[in-house]
XYZ file of C-alpha atoms in Angstrom:
618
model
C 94.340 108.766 141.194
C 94.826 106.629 138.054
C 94.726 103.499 139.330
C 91.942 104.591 141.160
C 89.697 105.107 137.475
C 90.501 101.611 136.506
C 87.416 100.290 138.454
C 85.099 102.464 137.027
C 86.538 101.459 133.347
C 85.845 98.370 134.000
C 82.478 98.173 135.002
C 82.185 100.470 132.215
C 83.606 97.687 130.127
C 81.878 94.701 131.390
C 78.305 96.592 130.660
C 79.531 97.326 127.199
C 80.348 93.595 126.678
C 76.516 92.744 127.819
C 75.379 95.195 125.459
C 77.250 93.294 122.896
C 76.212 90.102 124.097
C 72.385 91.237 123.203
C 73.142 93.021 120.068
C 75.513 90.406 118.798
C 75.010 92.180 114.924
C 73.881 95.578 114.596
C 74.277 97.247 111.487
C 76.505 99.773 111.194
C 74.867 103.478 110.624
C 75.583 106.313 108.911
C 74.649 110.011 109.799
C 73.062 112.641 106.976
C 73.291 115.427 109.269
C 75.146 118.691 107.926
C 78.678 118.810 106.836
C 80.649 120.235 103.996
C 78.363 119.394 101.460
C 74.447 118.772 101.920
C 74.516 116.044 99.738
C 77.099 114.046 101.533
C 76.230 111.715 104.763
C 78.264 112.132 107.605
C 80.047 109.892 108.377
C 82.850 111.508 110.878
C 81.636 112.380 114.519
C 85.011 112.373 115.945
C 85.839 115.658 118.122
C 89.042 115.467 116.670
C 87.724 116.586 113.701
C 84.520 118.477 114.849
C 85.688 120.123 118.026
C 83.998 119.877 121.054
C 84.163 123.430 122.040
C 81.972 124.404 119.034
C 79.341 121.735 119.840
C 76.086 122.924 121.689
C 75.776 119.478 122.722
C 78.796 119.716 124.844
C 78.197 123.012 126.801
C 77.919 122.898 130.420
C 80.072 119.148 130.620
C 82.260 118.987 132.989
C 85.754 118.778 130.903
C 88.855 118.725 134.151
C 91.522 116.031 134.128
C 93.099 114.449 136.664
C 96.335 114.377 136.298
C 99.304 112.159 137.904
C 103.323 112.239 137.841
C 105.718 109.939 137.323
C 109.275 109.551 136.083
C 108.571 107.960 132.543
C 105.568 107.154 131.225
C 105.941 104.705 128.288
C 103.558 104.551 125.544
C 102.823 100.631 124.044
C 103.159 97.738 126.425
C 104.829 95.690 123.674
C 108.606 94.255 122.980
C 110.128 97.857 123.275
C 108.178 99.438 125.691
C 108.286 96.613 127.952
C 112.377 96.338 127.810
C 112.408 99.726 128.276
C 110.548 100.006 131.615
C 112.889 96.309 132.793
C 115.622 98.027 132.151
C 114.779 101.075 133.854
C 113.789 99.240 137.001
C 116.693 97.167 137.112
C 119.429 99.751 136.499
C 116.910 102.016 139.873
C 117.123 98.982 141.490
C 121.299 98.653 141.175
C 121.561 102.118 142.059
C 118.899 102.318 144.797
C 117.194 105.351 143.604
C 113.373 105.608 143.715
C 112.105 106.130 139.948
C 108.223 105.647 139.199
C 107.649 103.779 135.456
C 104.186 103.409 134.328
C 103.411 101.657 130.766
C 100.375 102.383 129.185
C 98.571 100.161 126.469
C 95.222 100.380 125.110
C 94.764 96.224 124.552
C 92.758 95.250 126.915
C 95.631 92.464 128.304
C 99.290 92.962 127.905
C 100.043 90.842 124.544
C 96.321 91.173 123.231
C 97.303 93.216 120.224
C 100.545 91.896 119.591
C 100.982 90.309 116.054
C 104.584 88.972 114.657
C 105.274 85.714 112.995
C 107.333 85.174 115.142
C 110.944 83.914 114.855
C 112.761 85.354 117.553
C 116.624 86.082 117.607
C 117.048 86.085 121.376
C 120.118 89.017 121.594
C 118.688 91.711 122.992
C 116.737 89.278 125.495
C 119.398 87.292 126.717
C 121.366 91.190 127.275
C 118.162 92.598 129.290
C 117.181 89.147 130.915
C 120.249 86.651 130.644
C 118.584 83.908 133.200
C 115.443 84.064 130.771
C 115.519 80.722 130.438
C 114.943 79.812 134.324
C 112.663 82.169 134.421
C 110.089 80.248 132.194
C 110.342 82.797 128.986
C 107.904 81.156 126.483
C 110.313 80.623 124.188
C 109.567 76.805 123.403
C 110.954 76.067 119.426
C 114.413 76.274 118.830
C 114.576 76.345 115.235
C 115.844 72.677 113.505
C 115.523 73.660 109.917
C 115.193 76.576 107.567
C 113.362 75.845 104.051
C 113.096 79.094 101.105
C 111.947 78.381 97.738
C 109.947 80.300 95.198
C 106.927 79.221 94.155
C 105.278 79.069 91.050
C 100.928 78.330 90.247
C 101.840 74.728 90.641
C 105.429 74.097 91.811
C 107.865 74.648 94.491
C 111.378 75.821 93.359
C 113.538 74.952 96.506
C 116.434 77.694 96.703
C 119.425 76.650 99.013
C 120.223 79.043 102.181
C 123.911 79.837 102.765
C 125.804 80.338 105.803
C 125.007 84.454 106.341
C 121.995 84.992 104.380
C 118.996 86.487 105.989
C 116.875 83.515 106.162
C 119.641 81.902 107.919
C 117.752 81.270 111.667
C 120.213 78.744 113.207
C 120.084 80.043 117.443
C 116.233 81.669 116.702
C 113.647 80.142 118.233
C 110.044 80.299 116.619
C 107.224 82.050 119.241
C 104.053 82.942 120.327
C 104.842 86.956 120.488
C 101.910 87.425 122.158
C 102.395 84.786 124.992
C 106.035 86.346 125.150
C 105.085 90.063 125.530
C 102.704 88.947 128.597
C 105.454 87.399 130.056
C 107.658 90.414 129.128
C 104.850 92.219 131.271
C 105.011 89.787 134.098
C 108.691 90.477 134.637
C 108.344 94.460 134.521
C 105.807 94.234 137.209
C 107.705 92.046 139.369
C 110.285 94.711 138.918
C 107.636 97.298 140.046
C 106.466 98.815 136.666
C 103.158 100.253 137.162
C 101.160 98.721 133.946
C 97.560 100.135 132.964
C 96.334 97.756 130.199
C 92.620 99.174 128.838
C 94.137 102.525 128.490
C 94.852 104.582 124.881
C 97.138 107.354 124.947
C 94.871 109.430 122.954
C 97.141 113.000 123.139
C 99.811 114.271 123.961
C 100.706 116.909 126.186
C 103.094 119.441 125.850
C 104.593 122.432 128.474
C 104.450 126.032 127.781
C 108.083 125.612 126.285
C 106.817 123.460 123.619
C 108.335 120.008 125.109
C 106.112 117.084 125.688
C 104.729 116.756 129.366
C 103.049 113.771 129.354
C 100.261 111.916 127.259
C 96.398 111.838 127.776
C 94.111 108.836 128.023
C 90.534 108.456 126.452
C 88.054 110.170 127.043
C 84.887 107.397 127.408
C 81.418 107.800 127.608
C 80.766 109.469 123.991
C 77.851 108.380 121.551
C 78.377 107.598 118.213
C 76.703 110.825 116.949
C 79.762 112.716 118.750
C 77.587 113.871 121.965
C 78.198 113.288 125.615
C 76.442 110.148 126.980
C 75.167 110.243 130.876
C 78.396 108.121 131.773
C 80.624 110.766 130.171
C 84.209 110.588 131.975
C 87.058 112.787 131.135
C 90.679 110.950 129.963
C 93.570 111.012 132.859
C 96.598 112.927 132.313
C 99.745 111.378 132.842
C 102.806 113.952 133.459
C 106.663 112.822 133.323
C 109.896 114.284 132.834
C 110.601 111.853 129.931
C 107.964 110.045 127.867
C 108.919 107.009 125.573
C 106.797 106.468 122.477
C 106.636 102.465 121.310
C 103.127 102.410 119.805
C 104.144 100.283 117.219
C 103.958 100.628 113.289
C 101.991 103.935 112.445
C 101.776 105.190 115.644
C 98.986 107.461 116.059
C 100.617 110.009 118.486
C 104.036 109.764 116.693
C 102.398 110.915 113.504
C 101.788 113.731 115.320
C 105.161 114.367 116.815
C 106.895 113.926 113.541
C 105.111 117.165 112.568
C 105.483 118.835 115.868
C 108.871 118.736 115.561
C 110.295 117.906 112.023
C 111.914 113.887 113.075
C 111.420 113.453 109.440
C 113.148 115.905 107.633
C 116.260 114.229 107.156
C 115.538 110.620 106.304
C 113.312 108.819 103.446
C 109.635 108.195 103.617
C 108.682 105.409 105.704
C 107.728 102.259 103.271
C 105.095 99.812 104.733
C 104.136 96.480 104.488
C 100.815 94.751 105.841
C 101.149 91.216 107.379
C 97.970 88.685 107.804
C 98.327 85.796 110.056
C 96.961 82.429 111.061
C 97.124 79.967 113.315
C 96.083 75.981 112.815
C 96.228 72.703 114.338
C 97.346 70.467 111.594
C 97.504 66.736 111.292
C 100.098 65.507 113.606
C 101.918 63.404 110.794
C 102.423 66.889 108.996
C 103.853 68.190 111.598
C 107.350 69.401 112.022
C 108.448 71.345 115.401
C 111.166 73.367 114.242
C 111.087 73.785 110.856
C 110.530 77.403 109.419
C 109.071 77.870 105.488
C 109.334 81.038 103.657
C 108.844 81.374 100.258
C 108.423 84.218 97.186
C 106.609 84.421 94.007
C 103.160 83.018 93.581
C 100.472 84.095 93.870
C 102.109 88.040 93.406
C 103.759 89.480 90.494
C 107.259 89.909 90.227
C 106.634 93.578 90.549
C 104.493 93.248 93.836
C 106.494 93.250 96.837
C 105.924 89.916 99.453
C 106.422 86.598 100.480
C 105.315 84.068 102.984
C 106.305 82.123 106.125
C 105.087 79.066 107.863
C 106.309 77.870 111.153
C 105.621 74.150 113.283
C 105.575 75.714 117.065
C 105.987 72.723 119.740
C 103.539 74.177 121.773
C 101.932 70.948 123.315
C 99.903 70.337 120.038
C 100.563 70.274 116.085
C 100.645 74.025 115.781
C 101.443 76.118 113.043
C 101.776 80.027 112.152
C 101.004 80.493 108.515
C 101.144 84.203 106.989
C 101.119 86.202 104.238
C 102.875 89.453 103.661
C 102.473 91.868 100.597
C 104.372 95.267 100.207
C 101.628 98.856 100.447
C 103.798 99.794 97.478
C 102.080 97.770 95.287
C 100.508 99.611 91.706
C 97.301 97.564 91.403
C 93.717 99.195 93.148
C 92.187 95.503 92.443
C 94.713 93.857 94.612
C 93.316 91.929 98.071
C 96.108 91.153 100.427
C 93.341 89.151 102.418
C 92.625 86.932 99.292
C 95.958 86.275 97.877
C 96.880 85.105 101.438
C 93.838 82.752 100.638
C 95.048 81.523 97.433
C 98.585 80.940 98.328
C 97.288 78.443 100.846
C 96.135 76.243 97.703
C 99.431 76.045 96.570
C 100.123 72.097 96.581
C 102.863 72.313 98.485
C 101.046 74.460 101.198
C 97.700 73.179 100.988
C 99.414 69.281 102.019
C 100.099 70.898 105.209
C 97.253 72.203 106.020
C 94.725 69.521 104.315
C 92.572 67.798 107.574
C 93.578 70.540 109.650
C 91.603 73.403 111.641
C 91.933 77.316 111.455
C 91.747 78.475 115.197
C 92.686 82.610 114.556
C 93.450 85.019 112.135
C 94.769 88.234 112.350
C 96.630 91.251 110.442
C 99.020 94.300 111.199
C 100.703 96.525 109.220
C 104.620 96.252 109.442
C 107.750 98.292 109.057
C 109.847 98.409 105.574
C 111.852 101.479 105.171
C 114.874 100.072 107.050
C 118.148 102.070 107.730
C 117.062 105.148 105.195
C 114.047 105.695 106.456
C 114.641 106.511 110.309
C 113.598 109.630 112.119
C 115.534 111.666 114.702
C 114.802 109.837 117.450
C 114.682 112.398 120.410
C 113.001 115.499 121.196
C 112.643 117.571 124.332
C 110.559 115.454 126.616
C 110.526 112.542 124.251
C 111.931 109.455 122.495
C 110.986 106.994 120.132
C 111.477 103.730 120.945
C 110.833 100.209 118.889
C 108.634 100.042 115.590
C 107.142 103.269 116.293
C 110.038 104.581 113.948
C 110.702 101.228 112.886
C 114.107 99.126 112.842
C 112.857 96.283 111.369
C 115.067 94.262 109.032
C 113.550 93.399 106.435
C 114.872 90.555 104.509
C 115.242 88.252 108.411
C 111.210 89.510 108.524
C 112.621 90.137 112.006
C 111.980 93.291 114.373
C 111.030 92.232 117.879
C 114.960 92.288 118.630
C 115.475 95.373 117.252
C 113.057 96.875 119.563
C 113.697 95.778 122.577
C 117.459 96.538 122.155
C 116.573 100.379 121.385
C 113.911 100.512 124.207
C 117.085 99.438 126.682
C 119.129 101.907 124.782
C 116.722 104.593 125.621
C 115.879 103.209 128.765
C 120.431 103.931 130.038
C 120.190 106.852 128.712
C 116.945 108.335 130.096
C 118.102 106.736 133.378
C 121.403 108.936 133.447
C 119.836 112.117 132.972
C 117.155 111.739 135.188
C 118.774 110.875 138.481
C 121.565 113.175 136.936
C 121.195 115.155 140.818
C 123.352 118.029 138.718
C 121.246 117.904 135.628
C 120.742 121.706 134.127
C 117.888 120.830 131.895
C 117.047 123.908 129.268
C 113.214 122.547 129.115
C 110.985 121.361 131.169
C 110.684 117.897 129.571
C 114.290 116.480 129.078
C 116.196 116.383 126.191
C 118.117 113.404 125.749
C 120.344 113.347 122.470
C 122.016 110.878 124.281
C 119.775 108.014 123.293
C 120.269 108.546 119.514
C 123.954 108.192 119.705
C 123.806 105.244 121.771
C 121.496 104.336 119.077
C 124.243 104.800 115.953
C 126.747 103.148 117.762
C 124.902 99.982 118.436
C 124.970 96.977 116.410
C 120.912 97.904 115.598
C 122.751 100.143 113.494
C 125.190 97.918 111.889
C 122.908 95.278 111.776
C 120.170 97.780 109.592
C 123.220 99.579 107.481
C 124.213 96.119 106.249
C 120.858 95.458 104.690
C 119.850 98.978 103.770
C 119.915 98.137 100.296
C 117.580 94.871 100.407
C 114.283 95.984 99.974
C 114.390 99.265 97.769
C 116.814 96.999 94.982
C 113.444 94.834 94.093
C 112.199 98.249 92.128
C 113.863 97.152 89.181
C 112.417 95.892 85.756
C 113.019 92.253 86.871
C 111.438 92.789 90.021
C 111.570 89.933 92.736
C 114.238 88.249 90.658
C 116.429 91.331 90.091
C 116.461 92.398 94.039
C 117.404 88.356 94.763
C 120.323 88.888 92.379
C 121.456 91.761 94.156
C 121.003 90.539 97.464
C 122.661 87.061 96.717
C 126.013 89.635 95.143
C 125.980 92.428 97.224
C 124.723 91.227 101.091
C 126.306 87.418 100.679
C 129.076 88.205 99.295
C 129.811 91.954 100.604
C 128.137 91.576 103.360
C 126.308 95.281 102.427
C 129.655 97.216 102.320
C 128.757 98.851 98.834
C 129.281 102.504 98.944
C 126.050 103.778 97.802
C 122.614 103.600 99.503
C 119.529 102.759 97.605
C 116.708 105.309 97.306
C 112.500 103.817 98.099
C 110.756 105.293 95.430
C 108.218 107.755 97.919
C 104.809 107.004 99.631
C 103.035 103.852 99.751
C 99.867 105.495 99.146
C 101.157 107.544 95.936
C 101.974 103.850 94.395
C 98.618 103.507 93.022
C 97.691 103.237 89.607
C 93.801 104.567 88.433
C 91.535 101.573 88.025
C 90.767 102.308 84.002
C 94.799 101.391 83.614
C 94.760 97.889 85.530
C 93.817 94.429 85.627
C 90.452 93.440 87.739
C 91.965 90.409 90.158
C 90.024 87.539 89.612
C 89.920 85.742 92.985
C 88.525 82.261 93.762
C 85.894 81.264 96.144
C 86.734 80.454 99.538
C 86.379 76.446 99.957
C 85.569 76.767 103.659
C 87.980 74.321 104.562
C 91.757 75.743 102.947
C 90.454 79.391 102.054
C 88.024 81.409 103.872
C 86.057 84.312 103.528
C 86.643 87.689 105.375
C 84.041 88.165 107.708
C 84.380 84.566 109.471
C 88.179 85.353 110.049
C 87.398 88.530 111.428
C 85.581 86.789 114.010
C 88.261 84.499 115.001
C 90.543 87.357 115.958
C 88.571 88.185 119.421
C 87.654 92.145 117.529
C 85.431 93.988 119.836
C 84.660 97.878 120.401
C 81.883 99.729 122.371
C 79.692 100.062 119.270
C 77.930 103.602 120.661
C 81.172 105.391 120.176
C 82.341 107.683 117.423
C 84.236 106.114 114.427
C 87.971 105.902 115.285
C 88.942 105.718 111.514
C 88.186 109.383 111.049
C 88.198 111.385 107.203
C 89.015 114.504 106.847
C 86.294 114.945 104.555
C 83.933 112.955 103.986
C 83.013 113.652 100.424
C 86.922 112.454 99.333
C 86.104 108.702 99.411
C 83.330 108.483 96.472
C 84.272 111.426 94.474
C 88.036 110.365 94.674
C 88.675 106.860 95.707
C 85.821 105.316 94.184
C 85.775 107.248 91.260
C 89.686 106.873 90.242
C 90.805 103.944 91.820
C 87.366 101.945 92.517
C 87.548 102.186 96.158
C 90.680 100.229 97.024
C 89.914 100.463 100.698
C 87.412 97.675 100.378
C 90.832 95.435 99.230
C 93.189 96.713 101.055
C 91.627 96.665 104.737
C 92.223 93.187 105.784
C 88.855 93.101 108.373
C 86.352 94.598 106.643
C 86.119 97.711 107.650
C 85.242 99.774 104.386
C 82.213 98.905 101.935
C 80.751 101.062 99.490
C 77.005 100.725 99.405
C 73.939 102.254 97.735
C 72.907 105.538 98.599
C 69.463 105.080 100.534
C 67.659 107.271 97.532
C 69.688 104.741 94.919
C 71.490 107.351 92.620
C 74.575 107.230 94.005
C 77.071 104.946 96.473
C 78.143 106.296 99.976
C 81.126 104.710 102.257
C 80.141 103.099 105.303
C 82.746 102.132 108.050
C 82.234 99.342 110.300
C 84.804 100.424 113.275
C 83.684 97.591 114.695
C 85.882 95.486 112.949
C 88.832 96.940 113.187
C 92.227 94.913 113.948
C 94.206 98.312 114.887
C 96.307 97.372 111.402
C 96.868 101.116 110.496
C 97.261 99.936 106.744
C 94.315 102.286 105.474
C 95.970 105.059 107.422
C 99.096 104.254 105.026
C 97.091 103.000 101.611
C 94.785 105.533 101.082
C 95.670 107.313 97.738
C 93.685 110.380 99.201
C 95.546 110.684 102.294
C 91.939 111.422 103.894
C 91.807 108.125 106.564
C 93.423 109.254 110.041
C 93.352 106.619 112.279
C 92.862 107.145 115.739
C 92.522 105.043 119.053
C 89.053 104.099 120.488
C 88.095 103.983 123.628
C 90.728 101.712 126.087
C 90.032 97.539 125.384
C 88.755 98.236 122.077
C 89.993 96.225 119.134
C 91.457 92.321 118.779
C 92.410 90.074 121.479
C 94.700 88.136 119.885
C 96.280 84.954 121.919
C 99.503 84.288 121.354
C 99.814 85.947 117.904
């Protein structure tokens, strides 16, 4: 039966994309019908928020699910997800036992929303795939050189890297992570994975004894005003004895399974990053294959969190992947992460590289930074968490893609055991596999996290960037992160904040059009697309919060922090007053106003399947 609905999504889709195709710009709308306060537009329609059941509009629509089994369903078809479900067909395949794996992933192509650097360390790929190379992995750029400095307005301060720092990438190779997941993907289906790209796991299901069952796709067909269109059609449900959760940072489902069953209670907040990315073809005399660039300092404080990277990819043409990464704990409301990625490319010794060269995309995610302290349980009856859904990213290597792939492997053995177990005594319905998370603590993710626990929360100091290098270049270099006491983050990323009245306006140049650029035309060059007659996927849980709270104490920072455009404030129609308007349609999936927003009011959830950026090779 699912595969079945994928015809009729597609026609769906391609009759949405001539629809687009004829309203290439239509401006975004806002609704003043009722809601909390009479004087407030609407602005949410989502039935996650209004329910459906208490709609007139909806009475009399046909609401069934189909629903379909399998062994393990996996959630994301990125780096984890896609190990996992290898490495579950492999070890079926050495043991001869039937087991059905089906990988669900809203982009509409495997790799479409994938966004990393990316310098890989190959590990866990040459463990889950050790003939990767014969098999044509894209991995094309062995890295030659490694470059760190810290920059200042007008200079470059080069800072030597020692055997066993971080930033050490002798044996990485520099990728396209999108061009890699795909042919991730490839091998899984070889293998006889089952993957439904064009589908969001929009719920998820749970049995009578409280474990999870399964997830829920879409439902399609809805109108922007929250009422059923004539092409209404129900999500499918997908039921499995174990279901694997590698959404990636922010997760919208494992938000919800934090709460459902407590994964946080006994580690740190998560801390959060947000990473913006471009890719240019560069004058062929500037160009380096091999070489990676990272740098610190300018154009951020020493108190804001962030750094860069550039990387020359020998990918048949003078390629390089430029970005910009800022921590969400920064204090400042007037601070763009969009437009000091712009500046920083005017630094001299940036700007030479890029000078006569051509911007061909842009793009932005939001990225994991709590480390070893801020990891969840991992397991719960029915499920796991797998990759940077919970997030083992190491911070100071920027690298994570290793990370999770090793822990979707990790939970693919152990999911693997108990499910063929043919003596298996299971106490719920969905399995419980504890398993997994001591696997987990014995591996070297582990290690490999413990050792650098201390990295990122030692830059809240008064010296800032220069204080957490100090204690990085003492205590990881030369201990090797052996000190017996564990740094503390200092809370939420959106309770960093300051009010507007106590900071600095930002003062940001122009765009030049040639090295900077302004938001809206780099939107465009990361593919972004949704169904524009559907409900708002960035949902508030009231609608009166953004003006009377974010506007009026922090002068709406979601205008600076979204990296796409999304939020503007605008006149109110009758002029005595501003309203928020939300252009979904430019969303790149980041999740960072889910994490930013002082008012905790954004909840982001997915759109309908294929919506969002279609990123190649990011």
């Amino acid at each position: 039966m699912f595969p079945a609905c994928r015809f009729s999504l597609r026609a769906r889709r391609c009759v949405g994309a001539l629809k687009a195709i004829q309203a290439e710009h239509v401006t975004p709308q806002l609704y003043s019908t009722r809601s909390s306060s009479s004087t407030v537009p609407r602005i949410t329609t989502h039935y996650t928020v209004y329910p459906r059941d208490k709609d007139p509009r909806w009475e009399g629509v046909e609401m069934e699910r189909f629903a379909d089994e399998a062994d393990v369903v996996i959630v994301g078809g990125g780096p984890a997800g896609l190990s996992a479900a290898i490495r579950l067909k492999q070890l079926a395949n050495q043991h001869e036992k039937e087991l059905r794996v089906c990988v669900v992933e809203k982009a509409s192509q495997i790799g479409a929303h994938t966004l990393s650097g990316a310098c890989l360390e190959p590990t866990a790929l040459s463990e889950l795939i050790p003939d990767w190379k014969e098999r044509g992995a894209p991995l094309n750029t062995p890295v030659t050189e490694d470059k760190f400095s810290i920059l200042t307005e007008k200079y470059r301060i080069p800072v030597p890297i020692l055997p066993g720092l971080p930033m050490n990438n002798h044996g990485n190779y520099l990728v396209r992570l999108g061009h890699f997941v795909r042919w991730l993907g490839e091998q899984a289906e070889e293998l006889g994975v089952e993957l439904y790209p064009g589908y969001a796991a929009a719920e998820v299901l749970f049995h009578e004894d409280g474990s999870v069952k399964g997830i829920a796709t879409n439902d399609v067909g809805i109108a922007k005003d929250g009422s059923p269109k004539d092409v209404f059609e129900r999500g499918m449900e997908l039921h499995a004895k174990v279901t694997m959760f590698g959404e990636g940072c922010h997760g919208h489902l494992a938000k919800q399974l934090y709460k459902q069953f407590n994964l946080r209670e006994n580690c740190e907040p998560q801390t959060y990053a947000i990473g913006l990315k471009e890719l240019w073809v560069i004058d062929e005399k500037k160009w380096r294959p091999g070489r990676t660039e990272h740098s610190v300092g300018w154009p951020l404080n020493r108190n804001t969190y962030g750094g860069s990277f550039l990387y020359h990819l020998n990918e048949g043409e003078p390629l390089v992947a430029l970005g910009f990464v800022v921590g969400l704990d920064y204090t400042n409301p007037y601070l763009s992460p969009f437009r000091e990625f712009q500046r920083w490319k005017h630094h001299p010794s940036i700007m030479s590289t890029l000078e006569g060269g051509n911007r061909i995309a842009y793009g932005a995610r939001a990225l994991n930074e709590g480390g070893f302290q801020s990891i969840p349980k991992l397991t719960f009856p029915g499920g796991m968490l797998i990759g940077c859904s919970p997030g083992f990213m190491n911070v100071p290597k920027i690298k994570g893609t290793h990370t999770a792939m090793k822990s979707g492997m990790l939970a693919a053995e152990n999911a693997f055991s108990k499910i063929t177990d043919e003596n298996l005594q299971s106490e719920t319905a969905g399995l419980y596999i504890p398993e997994y998370e001591e696997a987990f603590k014995k591996s070297w993710i582990w290690k490999e996290l413990y050792s650098v626990r201390n990295i990122r929360p030692s830059f809240h100091n008064y010296f800032g960037l220069y204080g957490g290098m100090v204690y990085t270049g003492i205590f990881y270099w030369i201990f090797r992160g052996k000190e017996p006491w564990t740094l503390k983050h200092i809370g939420l990323d959106s309770a960093q904040l300051k009010p507007a009245k106590d900071c600095t306006p930002i003062k940001y140049p122009k765009p030049d059009g040639k090295i900077s650029f302004d938001l809206l035309s780099s939107v465009a060059l990361s593919g972004t697309n949704h169904e524009h007659d559907q409900p708002p996927h960035l949902t508030l849980k009231d609608d009166s919060v953004p003006v009377a709270q974010n506007l009026a104490i922090y002068d709406g920072p979601e205008q600076r922090f979204c990296p796409a455009g999304v939020y503007e404030y605008v006149p109110l129609e009758t002029s005595d007053g501003m309203r928020l308007q939300i252009n979904a349609q430019n969303c790149v999936h980041c999740k960072t106003c889910d994490i930013k927003d002082p008012s905790q009011n954004i909840n982001w959830v997915v759109p309908e399947g294929s919506g969002g950026p279609a990123y190649n090779g990011l």
